[in-house]
Amino acid sequence: MHDASIADAFLAAHPPSVRWAGDCVEIIDQTTLPTSIDVLSLRSVAAVIDAICRLAVRGAPAIGACGALGVVVGLDEAAPTAVTDAMAVIDGLVDRIGNARPTAVNLSWAVARVRDAVVAAMPTSVPGVRNAALAAAEAIMAGDRDACTRIGLYGLDELAGVSRIMTHCNTGRLATAGWGTALGVVYAKAAAGEEVHVYASETRPLLQGARLTAWELHDAGIDVTLMPDGASATAMAQRRVQAVIVGADRITANGDTANKIGTFTHAVNARYAGIPFYVAAPLSTFDPSLPTGDGIVIEERPAVEMREWRGQPTAPPDVAVWNPAFDVTPGELITAIITEAGVLRPPYTESIRAAFAARP
Ligand code: MRU
């Protein structure tokens, strides 16, 4: 396997999408890309939650990172004077921030992890609480960066000989603290000097594929072709693509995978075409407490996202709308799940259990 230093040049060249800026969280505003690259400073819990809800920061690991740093913002905002008060503030933030979006488990996982780390540190002062919370949030981001690199390396081996890859939504540097999950595999191929060409589906209705994936791959010098979501079956039938790799927002104990709406359709198409369909995700995206995908809460987004695009009507203003943000791909349609702990294969109930049992 290649060395993790394969990611160093990429990470040095690209600013993180989420970072702690000393007194606030800074994010790259993903609502204005690709028209402009704007940085937002989030200085209140309300601003953190608003940014997460309107997808200014998005992608499961990135919202986990932003939520974890949001706990520090919340502590600064509340300015508690006693350790017990500070712990009560954190408990409240775990609920408020952790529930801002329901489907990606990384968000609730990350804020709970910050709280648990603070409890374990047993701080004796309010600054000690803040330091422990910030250290935990930074550790979550460092862990995600490393996980992304390892996912890329495992993907490099798994997809040896595959150069034409289809993906959906955005799973790259904008969506994580590193070079991405599914796109991490793409970046790893490029870093290893392999030929790689990505077919990105536009990802309606908010166009994460068109606005974000096409932009970040183009920006990194990777060949990318944008296509409508509805073109995936044809792209596969014509053998334009050799494999599909997507990310995940929550993976249950049996391998059922919630990801951006449309993912399930691509998986069905891939099965029909006889093309491998991979999920790439860190273990922080798994929820082994849920036996199957039936238990995953699917976020439903506002009707305005389908009736309008940036204020311009795209449908009758009063048309009924159903706007689920995610779907659940059954584990049986997934060829393998590429994680930082290795490539998990069916039967997933066993391989996922083994991966968690082997965790340090
Ligand atoms: O609604 P979004 O844009 O946050 O949805 C994101 C996705 O579905 C991604 O594929 C997933 O979070 C994985 S990001 C590495």
PDB file of N, CA and C in Angstrom, residues 162-165 183 185-191 193-199 217 221-224 242 245:
ATOM      1  N   VAL A 162      -9.189   0.793 -12.460  1.00  0.00           N
ATOM      2  CA  VAL A 162     -10.429   1.534 -12.769  1.00  0.00           C
ATOM      3  C   VAL A 162     -10.070   3.011 -12.935  1.00  0.00           C
ATOM      4  N   SER A 163     -10.411   3.585 -14.058  1.00  0.00           N
ATOM      5  CA  SER A 163     -10.070   5.003 -14.249  1.00  0.00           C
ATOM      6  C   SER A 163     -11.306   5.884 -14.443  1.00  0.00           C
ATOM      7  N   ARG A 164     -12.430   5.299 -14.878  1.00  0.00           N
ATOM      8  CA  ARG A 164     -13.620   6.120 -15.135  1.00  0.00           C
ATOM      9  C   ARG A 164     -14.641   5.858 -14.019  1.00  0.00           C
ATOM     10  N   ILE A 165     -14.758   6.855 -13.141  1.00  0.00           N
ATOM     11  CA  ILE A 165     -15.527   6.687 -11.905  1.00  0.00           C
ATOM     12  C   ILE A 165     -16.698   7.650 -11.876  1.00  0.00           C
ATOM     13  N   LEU A 183     -14.351  11.024  -2.996  1.00  0.00           N
ATOM     14  CA  LEU A 183     -13.386  11.816  -3.776  1.00  0.00           C
ATOM     15  C   LEU A 183     -11.973  11.623  -3.258  1.00  0.00           C
ATOM     16  N   VAL A 185     -10.680   8.786  -2.776  1.00  0.00           N
ATOM     17  CA  VAL A 185     -10.169   7.715  -3.634  1.00  0.00           C
ATOM     18  C   VAL A 185      -9.701   8.305  -4.972  1.00  0.00           C
ATOM     19  N   VAL A 186     -10.486   9.247  -5.468  1.00  0.00           N
ATOM     20  CA  VAL A 186     -10.123   9.905  -6.737  1.00  0.00           C
ATOM     21  C   VAL A 186      -8.808  10.681  -6.570  1.00  0.00           C
ATOM     22  N   TYR A 187      -8.705  11.457  -5.482  1.00  0.00           N
ATOM     23  CA  TYR A 187      -7.477  12.234  -5.255  1.00  0.00           C
ATOM     24  C   TYR A 187      -6.283  11.313  -5.044  1.00  0.00           C
ATOM     25  N   ALA A 188      -6.510  10.184  -4.379  1.00  0.00           N
ATOM     26  CA  ALA A 188      -5.409   9.240  -4.156  1.00  0.00           C
ATOM     27  C   ALA A 188      -4.919   8.695  -5.494  1.00  0.00           C
ATOM     28  N   LYS A 189      -5.840   8.393  -6.371  1.00  0.00           N
ATOM     29  CA  LYS A 189      -5.438   7.911  -7.703  1.00  0.00           C
ATOM     30  C   LYS A 189      -4.603   8.976  -8.422  1.00  0.00           C
ATOM     31  N   ALA A 190      -5.088  10.206  -8.360  1.00  0.00           N
ATOM     32  CA  ALA A 190      -4.351  11.278  -9.037  1.00  0.00           C
ATOM     33  C   ALA A 190      -2.971  11.453  -8.409  1.00  0.00           C
ATOM     34  N   ALA A 191      -2.918  11.422  -7.054  1.00  0.00           N
ATOM     35  CA  ALA A 191      -1.639  11.616  -6.360  1.00  0.00           C
ATOM     36  C   ALA A 191      -0.661  10.491  -6.681  1.00  0.00           C
ATOM     37  N   GLY A 193      -0.410   9.159  -9.484  1.00  0.00           N
ATOM     38  CA  GLY A 193      -0.046   9.267 -10.899  1.00  0.00           C
ATOM     39  C   GLY A 193      -0.897   8.414 -11.811  1.00  0.00           C
ATOM     40  N   GLU A 194      -2.017   7.909 -11.276  1.00  0.00           N
ATOM     41  CA  GLU A 194      -2.902   7.084 -12.109  1.00  0.00           C
ATOM     42  C   GLU A 194      -3.849   7.971 -12.908  1.00  0.00           C
ATOM     43  N   GLU A 195      -4.285   7.436 -14.021  1.00  0.00           N
ATOM     44  CA  GLU A 195      -5.288   8.123 -14.826  1.00  0.00           C
ATOM     45  C   GLU A 195      -6.636   8.041 -14.091  1.00  0.00           C
ATOM     46  N   VAL A 196      -7.349   9.147 -14.025  1.00  0.00           N
ATOM     47  CA  VAL A 196      -8.682   9.099 -13.409  1.00  0.00           C
ATOM     48  C   VAL A 196      -9.570  10.163 -14.054  1.00  0.00           C
ATOM     49  N   HIS A 197     -10.789   9.765 -14.360  1.00  0.00           N
ATOM     50  CA  HIS A 197     -11.770  10.673 -14.945  1.00  0.00           C
ATOM     51  C   HIS A 197     -13.086  10.461 -14.203  1.00  0.00           C
ATOM     52  N   VAL A 198     -13.638  11.549 -13.686  1.00  0.00           N
ATOM     53  CA  VAL A 198     -14.850  11.446 -12.868  1.00  0.00           C
ATOM     54  C   VAL A 198     -16.070  11.918 -13.650  1.00  0.00           C
ATOM     55  N   TYR A 199     -17.125  11.131 -13.596  1.00  0.00           N
ATOM     56  CA  TYR A 199     -18.442  11.569 -14.059  1.00  0.00           C
ATOM     57  C   TYR A 199     -19.227  11.975 -12.806  1.00  0.00           C
ATOM     58  N   LEU A 217     -13.034  19.369  -8.166  1.00  0.00           N
ATOM     59  CA  LEU A 217     -12.184  18.503  -8.993  1.00  0.00           C
ATOM     60  C   LEU A 217     -11.471  19.332 -10.065  1.00  0.00           C
ATOM     61  N   GLY A 221      -7.417  20.048 -10.749  1.00  0.00           N
ATOM     62  CA  GLY A 221      -6.820  19.580 -11.999  1.00  0.00           C
ATOM     63  C   GLY A 221      -7.206  18.160 -12.372  1.00  0.00           C
ATOM     64  N   ILE A 222      -8.345  17.689 -11.839  1.00  0.00           N
ATOM     65  CA  ILE A 222      -8.806  16.324 -12.150  1.00  0.00           C
ATOM     66  C   ILE A 222      -9.837  16.400 -13.282  1.00  0.00           C
ATOM     67  N   ASP A 223      -9.744  15.495 -14.230  1.00  0.00           N
ATOM     68  CA  ASP A 223     -10.724  15.458 -15.326  1.00  0.00           C
ATOM     69  C   ASP A 223     -12.108  15.150 -14.767  1.00  0.00           C
ATOM     70  N   VAL A 224     -13.062  15.993 -15.072  1.00  0.00           N
ATOM     71  CA  VAL A 224     -14.424  15.766 -14.579  1.00  0.00           C
ATOM     72  C   VAL A 224     -15.424  16.105 -15.669  1.00  0.00           C
ATOM     73  N   GLN A 242     -16.765   2.830 -15.112  1.00  0.00           N
ATOM     74  CA  GLN A 242     -16.443   1.443 -14.747  1.00  0.00           C
ATOM     75  C   GLN A 242     -16.859   1.111 -13.326  1.00  0.00           C
ATOM     76  N   ILE A 245     -18.625   5.348  -6.962  1.00  0.00           N
ATOM     77  CA  ILE A 245     -18.264   5.501  -5.539  1.00  0.00           C
ATOM     78  C   ILE A 245     -19.034   6.696  -4.991  1.00  0.00           C
TER      79      ILE A 245
END
